[in-house]
Amino acid sequence: MAKIIIEGGHRIEGSVRIGGAKNAVLPILAASLLASSGTSHIEDVPSLLDVRNMAETITALGATVQVTGSTYQIRATDIRSVEPPLDLVRRMRASFVVAGPLLARFGEAVMALPGGCNIGPRPVDLHIKGLEALGARAVIEGGFVHFKAPRGGLRGARVYLDIPSVGATQNIMMAATLAKGQTIIENAAKEPENVDLANYLNAMGARVRGAGTDTIRIDGVSAMHGATHTVIPDRIEAGTFLLAGAVMGNGIYVENAVSNHLTPLLAKIQEAGAEVADDVTGVRVWPAEGSRLRALDVKTHYYPAYPTDLQAQIVAGLAMGLGTSTITETVFENRFMHVAELRRMGAEIQVEGRLAIIDGIEKLSGAQVTATDLRAGAALVIAGLMADGYTEVMGLHHIDRGYDNLVGKFQALGANIRRVEDDE
Ligand code: UD1
């Protein structure tokens, strides 16, 4: 079985470059389906399983995707299907965001309902309600949702989201670009990835205002075209390295980290004793004294609060913290599966519903552990760097979904880490 092997205890130093944000690229690739003319050039696309899945999804619909290094060239002039292949949608929940562009441009989309997921049920009811508000009919049958626009196409409307869902905001924003009249999304998700998507849509000829605030206004246009866009850096990848630097670094520099996107993480690691300095090209972090974080209380919430996607990594850091920390996960149910794995390494963590109580110990010990989801995988790698002895992390397909060359980047920082493939 493929695994990552880490010999813990080696400090990391030097500089690491962060790639484009996975959660921005995925909707941006989907948005490319809105262009009835021209070619899009998307730059700084990370090499990730999820990104390849999305590229495969839009290719299956008839788009052409050419990859040169980290640039994707996309042409969507000859789309021939509005039904993404079942296995691709099932594999990745995020592919549900092709519904909005397909519905907007072709008046129809047939989407498999995403299956269960390791971090809770994650329904798509808000996506469906939002698209219905724009006039679409949604018929759910046999595990599929069949969306159909009214005669004359979607029409602008006021949509209030019960929860500021990232994906639902994207789907509705994209659907509204080609709708007649104005759409107003209230209680919209404010994540930087959604701002990046809005910037790309505007470069394609859309009229989107207010992305990054609670209220997004979209004035429908009649057609959109390809555009050139550079994806924003991945704040979760950056945060993962910053956390590793806060516990095992000798002053590492995370190039491309945007400190504005990372405010809650930087505040928390500083509160825990780490030092941080940002400049225009990145963020440098020095470890807490004795490399043990002071105890923290952390609560995940929607942007701009502390992100759920950096919850597992800070739990790993605090497992060797000084004193008792609490972590409250408010975004997803069932997102503490990494705790059982960290306990195999000696961590003293109790979970009660959405609360984890961590009693920091002096030293984790290496063990065989398994990534249960993408960010849990990153947390186990951080724990492995901190632990005594050898840690083996399995379940690498989760890590490959969202980290481009995680092992190579830690190697370049001087960690004793390697990846062994199935047949070695
Ligand atoms: C996105 C991110 C993911 C991140 C999450 C929260 C992508 C590809 N993924 O996921 O990495 O962890 O935001 O920051 O960008 N919900 C509903 N009904 C819906 C939609 C969502 O009840 O129709 C609930 C979800 O179950 C969850 C909460 O809303 O509890 C937030 O989910 P959402 O913001 O939609 O997350 P995703 O877009 O799936």
mmCIF file with all atom_site columns, C-alpha atoms in Angstrom, residues 185-377:
data_model
loop_
_atom_site.group_PDB
_atom_site.id
_atom_site.type_symbol
_atom_site.label_atom_id
_atom_site.label_alt_id
_atom_site.label_comp_id
_atom_site.label_asym_id
_atom_site.label_entity_id
_atom_site.label_seq_id
_atom_site.pdbx_PDB_ins_code
_atom_site.Cartn_x
_atom_site.Cartn_y
_atom_site.Cartn_z
_atom_site.occupancy
_atom_site.B_iso_or_equiv
_atom_site.pdbx_formal_charge
_atom_site.auth_seq_id
_atom_site.auth_comp_id
_atom_site.auth_asym_id
_atom_site.auth_atom_id
_atom_site.pdbx_PDB_model_num
ATOM 1   C CA . ILE A 1 185 ? -27.558 36.652 -3.158  1.00 0.00 ? 185 ILE A CA 1
ATOM 2   C CA . GLU A 1 186 ? -27.930 37.452 0.529   1.00 0.00 ? 186 GLU A CA 1
ATOM 3   C CA . ASN A 1 187 ? -25.955 35.778 3.296   1.00 0.00 ? 187 ASN A CA 1
ATOM 4   C CA . ALA A 1 188 ? -23.477 34.752 0.601   1.00 0.00 ? 188 ALA A CA 1
ATOM 5   C CA . ALA A 1 189 ? -20.231 32.948 1.426   1.00 0.00 ? 189 ALA A CA 1
ATOM 6   C CA . LYS A 1 190 ? -17.371 35.468 1.661   1.00 0.00 ? 190 LYS A CA 1
ATOM 7   C CA . GLU A 1 191 ? -14.428 33.116 1.063   1.00 0.00 ? 191 GLU A CA 1
ATOM 8   C CA . PRO A 1 192 ? -11.522 34.529 -1.014  1.00 0.00 ? 192 PRO A CA 1
ATOM 9   C CA . GLU A 1 193 ? -12.020 31.646 -3.464  1.00 0.00 ? 193 GLU A CA 1
ATOM 10  C CA . ASN A 1 194 ? -15.480 33.021 -4.265  1.00 0.00 ? 194 ASN A CA 1
ATOM 11  C CA . VAL A 1 195 ? -13.988 36.466 -4.861  1.00 0.00 ? 195 VAL A CA 1
ATOM 12  C CA . ASP A 1 196 ? -11.492 34.848 -7.231  1.00 0.00 ? 196 ASP A CA 1
ATOM 13  C CA . LEU A 1 197 ? -14.340 33.120 -9.052  1.00 0.00 ? 197 LEU A CA 1
ATOM 14  C CA . ALA A 1 198 ? -16.225 36.435 -9.350  1.00 0.00 ? 198 ALA A CA 1
ATOM 15  C CA . ASN A 1 199 ? -13.104 38.108 -10.774 1.00 0.00 ? 199 ASN A CA 1
ATOM 16  C CA . TYR A 1 200 ? -12.804 35.373 -13.381 1.00 0.00 ? 200 TYR A CA 1
ATOM 17  C CA . LEU A 1 201 ? -16.510 35.642 -14.260 1.00 0.00 ? 201 LEU A CA 1
ATOM 18  C CA . ASN A 1 202 ? -16.141 39.397 -14.696 1.00 0.00 ? 202 ASN A CA 1
ATOM 19  C CA . ALA A 1 203 ? -13.111 38.882 -16.937 1.00 0.00 ? 203 ALA A CA 1
ATOM 20  C CA . MET A 1 204 ? -15.367 36.569 -18.999 1.00 0.00 ? 204 MET A CA 1
ATOM 21  C CA . GLY A 1 205 ? -17.864 39.394 -19.465 1.00 0.00 ? 205 GLY A CA 1
ATOM 22  C CA . ALA A 1 206 ? -20.157 38.843 -16.474 1.00 0.00 ? 206 ALA A CA 1
ATOM 23  C CA . ARG A 1 207 ? -21.293 41.653 -14.156 1.00 0.00 ? 207 ARG A CA 1
ATOM 24  C CA . VAL A 1 208 ? -20.799 40.506 -10.577 1.00 0.00 ? 208 VAL A CA 1
ATOM 25  C CA . ARG A 1 209 ? -20.415 42.969 -7.703  1.00 0.00 ? 209 ARG A CA 1
ATOM 26  C CA . GLY A 1 210 ? -20.014 42.515 -3.969  1.00 0.00 ? 210 GLY A CA 1
ATOM 27  C CA . ALA A 1 211 ? -18.217 39.154 -3.922  1.00 0.00 ? 211 ALA A CA 1
ATOM 28  C CA . GLY A 1 212 ? -16.424 38.880 -0.583  1.00 0.00 ? 212 GLY A CA 1
ATOM 29  C CA . THR A 1 213 ? -19.335 40.581 1.228   1.00 0.00 ? 213 THR A CA 1
ATOM 30  C CA . ASP A 1 214 ? -22.668 39.203 2.465   1.00 0.00 ? 214 ASP A CA 1
ATOM 31  C CA . THR A 1 215 ? -24.518 40.521 -0.560  1.00 0.00 ? 215 THR A CA 1
ATOM 32  C CA . ILE A 1 216 ? -23.580 39.696 -4.124  1.00 0.00 ? 216 ILE A CA 1
ATOM 33  C CA . ARG A 1 217 ? -25.339 41.407 -7.017  1.00 0.00 ? 217 ARG A CA 1
ATOM 34  C CA . ILE A 1 218 ? -25.229 39.914 -10.479 1.00 0.00 ? 218 ILE A CA 1
ATOM 35  C CA . ASP A 1 219 ? -26.623 41.674 -13.538 1.00 0.00 ? 219 ASP A CA 1
ATOM 36  C CA . GLY A 1 220 ? -27.257 39.098 -16.224 1.00 0.00 ? 220 GLY A CA 1
ATOM 37  C CA . VAL A 1 221 ? -25.483 39.453 -19.579 1.00 0.00 ? 221 VAL A CA 1
ATOM 38  C CA . SER A 1 222 ? -26.392 37.781 -22.860 1.00 0.00 ? 222 SER A CA 1
ATOM 39  C CA . ALA A 1 223 ? -23.102 35.969 -23.563 1.00 0.00 ? 223 ALA A CA 1
ATOM 40  C CA . MET A 1 224 ? -19.678 35.318 -22.068 1.00 0.00 ? 224 MET A CA 1
ATOM 41  C CA . HIS A 1 225 ? -16.264 34.613 -23.532 1.00 0.00 ? 225 HIS A CA 1
ATOM 42  C CA . GLY A 1 226 ? -12.969 32.984 -22.577 1.00 0.00 ? 226 GLY A CA 1
ATOM 43  C CA . ALA A 1 227 ? -10.581 34.983 -20.371 1.00 0.00 ? 227 ALA A CA 1
ATOM 44  C CA . THR A 1 228 ? -7.120  34.844 -18.837 1.00 0.00 ? 228 THR A CA 1
ATOM 45  C CA . HIS A 1 229 ? -6.916  34.465 -15.083 1.00 0.00 ? 229 HIS A CA 1
ATOM 46  C CA . THR A 1 230 ? -4.285  33.638 -12.455 1.00 0.00 ? 230 THR A CA 1
ATOM 47  C CA . VAL A 1 231 ? -5.643  31.653 -9.527  1.00 0.00 ? 231 VAL A CA 1
ATOM 48  C CA . ILE A 1 232 ? -5.097  32.985 -5.980  1.00 0.00 ? 232 ILE A CA 1
ATOM 49  C CA . PRO A 1 233 ? -2.673  31.083 -3.724  1.00 0.00 ? 233 PRO A CA 1
ATOM 50  C CA . ASP A 1 234 ? -4.072  28.253 -1.643  1.00 0.00 ? 234 ASP A CA 1
ATOM 51  C CA . ARG A 1 235 ? -4.600  29.577 1.886   1.00 0.00 ? 235 ARG A CA 1
ATOM 52  C CA . ILE A 1 236 ? -5.131  26.091 3.279   1.00 0.00 ? 236 ILE A CA 1
ATOM 53  C CA . GLU A 1 237 ? -1.891  24.744 1.826   1.00 0.00 ? 237 GLU A CA 1
ATOM 54  C CA . ALA A 1 238 ? -0.162  27.895 3.144   1.00 0.00 ? 238 ALA A CA 1
ATOM 55  C CA . GLY A 1 239 ? -1.760  27.409 6.562   1.00 0.00 ? 239 GLY A CA 1
ATOM 56  C CA . THR A 1 240 ? -0.631  23.804 6.674   1.00 0.00 ? 240 THR A CA 1
ATOM 57  C CA . PHE A 1 241 ? 3.020   24.807 6.179   1.00 0.00 ? 241 PHE A CA 1
ATOM 58  C CA . LEU A 1 242 ? 2.704   27.724 8.594   1.00 0.00 ? 242 LEU A CA 1
ATOM 59  C CA . LEU A 1 243 ? 1.433   25.370 11.271  1.00 0.00 ? 243 LEU A CA 1
ATOM 60  C CA . ALA A 1 244 ? 4.247   22.938 10.586  1.00 0.00 ? 244 ALA A CA 1
ATOM 61  C CA . GLY A 1 245 ? 6.674   25.861 10.860  1.00 0.00 ? 245 GLY A CA 1
ATOM 62  C CA . ALA A 1 246 ? 5.114   26.985 14.147  1.00 0.00 ? 246 ALA A CA 1
ATOM 63  C CA . VAL A 1 247 ? 5.907   23.633 15.754  1.00 0.00 ? 247 VAL A CA 1
ATOM 64  C CA . MET A 1 248 ? 8.887   22.229 13.848  1.00 0.00 ? 248 MET A CA 1
ATOM 65  C CA . GLY A 1 249 ? 10.409  25.171 11.989  1.00 0.00 ? 249 GLY A CA 1
ATOM 66  C CA . ASN A 1 250 ? 13.575  27.175 12.266  1.00 0.00 ? 250 ASN A CA 1
ATOM 67  C CA . GLY A 1 251 ? 11.971  30.227 10.698  1.00 0.00 ? 251 GLY A CA 1
ATOM 68  C CA . ILE A 1 252 ? 10.419  28.972 7.464   1.00 0.00 ? 252 ILE A CA 1
ATOM 69  C CA . TYR A 1 253 ? 9.186   31.267 4.712   1.00 0.00 ? 253 TYR A CA 1
ATOM 70  C CA . VAL A 1 254 ? 5.898   30.442 3.040   1.00 0.00 ? 254 VAL A CA 1
ATOM 71  C CA . GLU A 1 255 ? 6.124   32.151 -0.304  1.00 0.00 ? 255 GLU A CA 1
ATOM 72  C CA . ASN A 1 256 ? 2.818   33.243 -1.845  1.00 0.00 ? 256 ASN A CA 1
ATOM 73  C CA . ALA A 1 257 ? 0.932   32.992 1.451   1.00 0.00 ? 257 ALA A CA 1
ATOM 74  C CA . VAL A 1 258 ? -1.501  35.917 1.562   1.00 0.00 ? 258 VAL A CA 1
ATOM 75  C CA . SER A 1 259 ? -1.619  37.075 5.164   1.00 0.00 ? 259 SER A CA 1
ATOM 76  C CA . ASN A 1 260 ? -4.997  38.780 4.688   1.00 0.00 ? 260 ASN A CA 1
ATOM 77  C CA . HIS A 1 261 ? -6.545  35.417 3.851   1.00 0.00 ? 261 HIS A CA 1
ATOM 78  C CA . LEU A 1 262 ? -4.966  33.829 6.911   1.00 0.00 ? 262 LEU A CA 1
ATOM 79  C CA . THR A 1 263 ? -5.787  36.335 9.654   1.00 0.00 ? 263 THR A CA 1
ATOM 80  C CA . PRO A 1 264 ? -7.417  33.910 12.151  1.00 0.00 ? 264 PRO A CA 1
ATOM 81  C CA . LEU A 1 265 ? -4.684  31.285 11.789  1.00 0.00 ? 265 LEU A CA 1
ATOM 82  C CA . LEU A 1 266 ? -1.900  33.842 12.175  1.00 0.00 ? 266 LEU A CA 1
ATOM 83  C CA . ALA A 1 267 ? -3.649  35.320 15.219  1.00 0.00 ? 267 ALA A CA 1
ATOM 84  C CA . LYS A 1 268 ? -4.010  31.902 16.795  1.00 0.00 ? 268 LYS A CA 1
ATOM 85  C CA . ILE A 1 269 ? -0.443  30.754 16.260  1.00 0.00 ? 269 ILE A CA 1
ATOM 86  C CA . GLN A 1 270 ? 0.821   34.081 17.605  1.00 0.00 ? 270 GLN A CA 1
ATOM 87  C CA . GLU A 1 271 ? -1.436  33.703 20.647  1.00 0.00 ? 271 GLU A CA 1
ATOM 88  C CA . ALA A 1 272 ? 0.186   30.283 21.062  1.00 0.00 ? 272 ALA A CA 1
ATOM 89  C CA . GLY A 1 273 ? 3.656   31.834 21.096  1.00 0.00 ? 273 GLY A CA 1
ATOM 90  C CA . ALA A 1 274 ? 4.836   31.563 17.482  1.00 0.00 ? 274 ALA A CA 1
ATOM 91  C CA . GLU A 1 275 ? 6.174   34.635 15.707  1.00 0.00 ? 275 GLU A CA 1
ATOM 92  C CA . VAL A 1 276 ? 4.960   35.756 12.332  1.00 0.00 ? 276 VAL A CA 1
ATOM 93  C CA . ALA A 1 277 ? 6.138   38.385 9.854   1.00 0.00 ? 277 ALA A CA 1
ATOM 94  C CA . ASP A 1 278 ? 4.476   39.059 6.536   1.00 0.00 ? 278 ASP A CA 1
ATOM 95  C CA . ASP A 1 279 ? 5.606   40.940 3.459   1.00 0.00 ? 279 ASP A CA 1
ATOM 96  C CA . VAL A 1 280 ? 4.195   41.347 -0.017  1.00 0.00 ? 280 VAL A CA 1
ATOM 97  C CA . THR A 1 281 ? 5.365   37.969 -1.257  1.00 0.00 ? 281 THR A CA 1
ATOM 98  C CA . GLY A 1 282 ? 4.696   35.715 1.706   1.00 0.00 ? 282 GLY A CA 1
ATOM 99  C CA . VAL A 1 283 ? 4.738   34.988 5.418   1.00 0.00 ? 283 VAL A CA 1
ATOM 100 C CA . ARG A 1 284 ? 7.597   33.874 7.662   1.00 0.00 ? 284 ARG A CA 1
ATOM 101 C CA . VAL A 1 285 ? 6.956   31.954 10.854  1.00 0.00 ? 285 VAL A CA 1
ATOM 102 C CA . TRP A 1 286 ? 9.186   31.182 13.842  1.00 0.00 ? 286 TRP A CA 1
ATOM 103 C CA . PRO A 1 287 ? 8.219   28.502 16.323  1.00 0.00 ? 287 PRO A CA 1
ATOM 104 C CA . ALA A 1 288 ? 6.841   28.993 19.789  1.00 0.00 ? 288 ALA A CA 1
ATOM 105 C CA . GLU A 1 289 ? 9.408   28.792 22.587  1.00 0.00 ? 289 GLU A CA 1
ATOM 106 C CA . GLY A 1 290 ? 10.547  25.213 23.056  1.00 0.00 ? 290 GLY A CA 1
ATOM 107 C CA . SER A 1 291 ? 8.476   24.476 19.925  1.00 0.00 ? 291 SER A CA 1
ATOM 108 C CA . ARG A 1 292 ? 5.374   23.803 22.002  1.00 0.00 ? 292 ARG A CA 1
ATOM 109 C CA . LEU A 1 293 ? 2.276   25.875 21.315  1.00 0.00 ? 293 LEU A CA 1
ATOM 110 C CA . ARG A 1 294 ? 0.527   27.416 24.292  1.00 0.00 ? 294 ARG A CA 1
ATOM 111 C CA . ALA A 1 295 ? -2.992  26.081 24.805  1.00 0.00 ? 295 ALA A CA 1
ATOM 112 C CA . LEU A 1 296 ? -5.696  27.648 22.621  1.00 0.00 ? 296 LEU A CA 1
ATOM 113 C CA . ASP A 1 297 ? -9.450  27.782 22.246  1.00 0.00 ? 297 ASP A CA 1
ATOM 114 C CA . VAL A 1 298 ? -10.318 27.560 18.575  1.00 0.00 ? 298 VAL A CA 1
ATOM 115 C CA . LYS A 1 299 ? -13.738 27.674 16.953  1.00 0.00 ? 299 LYS A CA 1
ATOM 116 C CA . THR A 1 300 ? -14.150 26.979 13.257  1.00 0.00 ? 300 THR A CA 1
ATOM 117 C CA . HIS A 1 301 ? -16.672 29.017 11.339  1.00 0.00 ? 301 HIS A CA 1
ATOM 118 C CA . TYR A 1 302 ? -17.345 30.502 7.919   1.00 0.00 ? 302 TYR A CA 1
ATOM 119 C CA . TYR A 1 303 ? -14.837 32.972 6.483   1.00 0.00 ? 303 TYR A CA 1
ATOM 120 C CA . PRO A 1 304 ? -13.389 35.238 7.856   1.00 0.00 ? 304 PRO A CA 1
ATOM 121 C CA . ALA A 1 305 ? -13.358 33.071 11.016  1.00 0.00 ? 305 ALA A CA 1
ATOM 122 C CA . TYR A 1 306 ? -10.958 30.179 11.609  1.00 0.00 ? 306 TYR A CA 1
ATOM 123 C CA . PRO A 1 307 ? -11.381 27.738 8.672   1.00 0.00 ? 307 PRO A CA 1
ATOM 124 C CA . THR A 1 308 ? -12.626 24.200 9.192   1.00 0.00 ? 308 THR A CA 1
ATOM 125 C CA . ASP A 1 309 ? -10.055 23.111 6.587   1.00 0.00 ? 309 ASP A CA 1
ATOM 126 C CA . LEU A 1 310 ? -7.244  24.021 9.031   1.00 0.00 ? 310 LEU A CA 1
ATOM 127 C CA . GLN A 1 311 ? -8.887  22.411 12.052  1.00 0.00 ? 311 GLN A CA 1
ATOM 128 C CA . ALA A 1 312 ? -7.197  18.998 11.869  1.00 0.00 ? 312 ALA A CA 1
ATOM 129 C CA . GLN A 1 313 ? -3.748  20.565 11.408  1.00 0.00 ? 313 GLN A CA 1
ATOM 130 C CA . ILE A 1 314 ? -4.026  22.773 14.506  1.00 0.00 ? 314 ILE A CA 1
ATOM 131 C CA . VAL A 1 315 ? -5.321  19.820 16.526  1.00 0.00 ? 315 VAL A CA 1
ATOM 132 C CA . ALA A 1 316 ? -2.085  18.011 15.586  1.00 0.00 ? 316 ALA A CA 1
ATOM 133 C CA . GLY A 1 317 ? 0.003   20.997 16.651  1.00 0.00 ? 317 GLY A CA 1
ATOM 134 C CA . LEU A 1 318 ? -1.829  21.337 19.964  1.00 0.00 ? 318 LEU A CA 1
ATOM 135 C CA . ALA A 1 319 ? -1.525  17.631 20.708  1.00 0.00 ? 319 ALA A CA 1
ATOM 136 C CA . MET A 1 320 ? 1.974   18.544 21.929  1.00 0.00 ? 320 MET A CA 1
ATOM 137 C CA . GLY A 1 321 ? 0.856   21.922 23.276  1.00 0.00 ? 321 GLY A CA 1
ATOM 138 C CA . LEU A 1 322 ? 1.280   23.299 26.781  1.00 0.00 ? 322 LEU A CA 1
ATOM 139 C CA . GLY A 1 323 ? -1.932  22.739 28.730  1.00 0.00 ? 323 GLY A CA 1
ATOM 140 C CA . THR A 1 324 ? -5.498  22.054 27.689  1.00 0.00 ? 324 THR A CA 1
ATOM 141 C CA . SER A 1 325 ? -6.918  23.333 24.413  1.00 0.00 ? 325 SER A CA 1
ATOM 142 C CA . THR A 1 326 ? -10.470 23.213 23.103  1.00 0.00 ? 326 THR A CA 1
ATOM 143 C CA . ILE A 1 327 ? -11.547 23.011 19.493  1.00 0.00 ? 327 ILE A CA 1
ATOM 144 C CA . THR A 1 328 ? -15.156 23.584 18.462  1.00 0.00 ? 328 THR A CA 1
ATOM 145 C CA . GLU A 1 329 ? -16.078 22.490 14.946  1.00 0.00 ? 329 GLU A CA 1
ATOM 146 C CA . THR A 1 330 ? -19.193 24.388 13.888  1.00 0.00 ? 330 THR A CA 1
ATOM 147 C CA . VAL A 1 331 ? -19.116 23.916 10.102  1.00 0.00 ? 331 VAL A CA 1
ATOM 148 C CA . PHE A 1 332 ? -19.222 20.131 9.666   1.00 0.00 ? 332 PHE A CA 1
ATOM 149 C CA . GLU A 1 333 ? -20.555 17.281 11.750  1.00 0.00 ? 333 GLU A CA 1
ATOM 150 C CA . ASN A 1 334 ? -18.219 14.398 12.202  1.00 0.00 ? 334 ASN A CA 1
ATOM 151 C CA . ARG A 1 335 ? -14.972 16.160 11.367  1.00 0.00 ? 335 ARG A CA 1
ATOM 152 C CA . PHE A 1 336 ? -12.841 14.753 14.169  1.00 0.00 ? 336 PHE A CA 1
ATOM 153 C CA . MET A 1 337 ? -11.854 11.464 12.619  1.00 0.00 ? 337 MET A CA 1
ATOM 154 C CA . HIS A 1 338 ? -8.176  12.385 12.744  1.00 0.00 ? 338 HIS A CA 1
ATOM 155 C CA . VAL A 1 339 ? -8.440  12.364 16.536  1.00 0.00 ? 339 VAL A CA 1
ATOM 156 C CA . ALA A 1 340 ? -8.591  8.561  16.696  1.00 0.00 ? 340 ALA A CA 1
ATOM 157 C CA . GLU A 1 341 ? -5.446  8.390  14.558  1.00 0.00 ? 341 GLU A CA 1
ATOM 158 C CA . LEU A 1 342 ? -3.623  11.012 16.648  1.00 0.00 ? 342 LEU A CA 1
ATOM 159 C CA . ARG A 1 343 ? -4.497  9.007  19.747  1.00 0.00 ? 343 ARG A CA 1
ATOM 160 C CA . ARG A 1 344 ? -2.643  6.070  18.221  1.00 0.00 ? 344 ARG A CA 1
ATOM 161 C CA . MET A 1 345 ? 0.390   8.356  18.398  1.00 0.00 ? 345 MET A CA 1
ATOM 162 C CA . GLY A 1 346 ? -0.217  8.966  22.093  1.00 0.00 ? 346 GLY A CA 1
ATOM 163 C CA . ALA A 1 347 ? -2.275  12.172 21.876  1.00 0.00 ? 347 ALA A CA 1
ATOM 164 C CA . GLU A 1 348 ? -4.674  12.801 24.739  1.00 0.00 ? 348 GLU A CA 1
ATOM 165 C CA . ILE A 1 349 ? -7.781  14.140 23.063  1.00 0.00 ? 349 ILE A CA 1
ATOM 166 C CA . GLN A 1 350 ? -11.431 13.620 24.010  1.00 0.00 ? 350 GLN A CA 1
ATOM 167 C CA . VAL A 1 351 ? -14.273 14.329 21.609  1.00 0.00 ? 351 VAL A CA 1
ATOM 168 C CA . GLU A 1 352 ? -17.755 15.261 22.765  1.00 0.00 ? 352 GLU A CA 1
ATOM 169 C CA . GLY A 1 353 ? -19.966 15.960 19.764  1.00 0.00 ? 353 GLY A CA 1
ATOM 170 C CA . ARG A 1 354 ? -18.530 19.010 18.055  1.00 0.00 ? 354 ARG A CA 1
ATOM 171 C CA . LEU A 1 355 ? -16.002 19.731 20.822  1.00 0.00 ? 355 LEU A CA 1
ATOM 172 C CA . ALA A 1 356 ? -12.498 18.287 21.130  1.00 0.00 ? 356 ALA A CA 1
ATOM 173 C CA . ILE A 1 357 ? -10.542 18.720 24.353  1.00 0.00 ? 357 ILE A CA 1
ATOM 174 C CA . ILE A 1 358 ? -6.809  18.327 23.931  1.00 0.00 ? 358 ILE A CA 1
ATOM 175 C CA . ASP A 1 359 ? -4.457  17.756 26.844  1.00 0.00 ? 359 ASP A CA 1
ATOM 176 C CA . GLY A 1 360 ? -1.077  18.595 25.419  1.00 0.00 ? 360 GLY A CA 1
ATOM 177 C CA . ILE A 1 361 ? 1.601   15.959 25.978  1.00 0.00 ? 361 ILE A CA 1
ATOM 178 C CA . GLU A 1 362 ? 5.356   16.324 25.797  1.00 0.00 ? 362 GLU A CA 1
ATOM 179 C CA . LYS A 1 363 ? 5.965   13.994 22.885  1.00 0.00 ? 363 LYS A CA 1
ATOM 180 C CA . LEU A 1 364 ? 3.874   12.097 20.349  1.00 0.00 ? 364 LEU A CA 1
ATOM 181 C CA . SER A 1 365 ? 5.286   8.773  19.270  1.00 0.00 ? 365 SER A CA 1
ATOM 182 C CA . GLY A 1 366 ? 5.473   7.503  15.717  1.00 0.00 ? 366 GLY A CA 1
ATOM 183 C CA . ALA A 1 367 ? 2.813   4.996  14.645  1.00 0.00 ? 367 ALA A CA 1
ATOM 184 C CA . GLN A 1 368 ? 1.009   3.623  11.603  1.00 0.00 ? 368 GLN A CA 1
ATOM 185 C CA . VAL A 1 369 ? -1.929  5.892  10.904  1.00 0.00 ? 369 VAL A CA 1
ATOM 186 C CA . THR A 1 370 ? -4.467  6.414  8.132   1.00 0.00 ? 370 THR A CA 1
ATOM 187 C CA . ALA A 1 371 ? -5.735  9.636  6.578   1.00 0.00 ? 371 ALA A CA 1
ATOM 188 C CA . THR A 1 372 ? -9.517  9.687  6.805   1.00 0.00 ? 372 THR A CA 1
ATOM 189 C CA . ASP A 1 373 ? -9.934  12.825 4.711   1.00 0.00 ? 373 ASP A CA 1
ATOM 190 C CA . LEU A 1 374 ? -7.786  15.365 2.948   1.00 0.00 ? 374 LEU A CA 1
ATOM 191 C CA . ARG A 1 375 ? -6.976  17.705 5.841   1.00 0.00 ? 375 ARG A CA 1
ATOM 192 C CA . ALA A 1 376 ? -6.769  14.837 8.327   1.00 0.00 ? 376 ALA A CA 1
ATOM 193 C CA . GLY A 1 377 ? -3.971  13.506 6.124   1.00 0.00 ? 377 GLY A CA 1
#
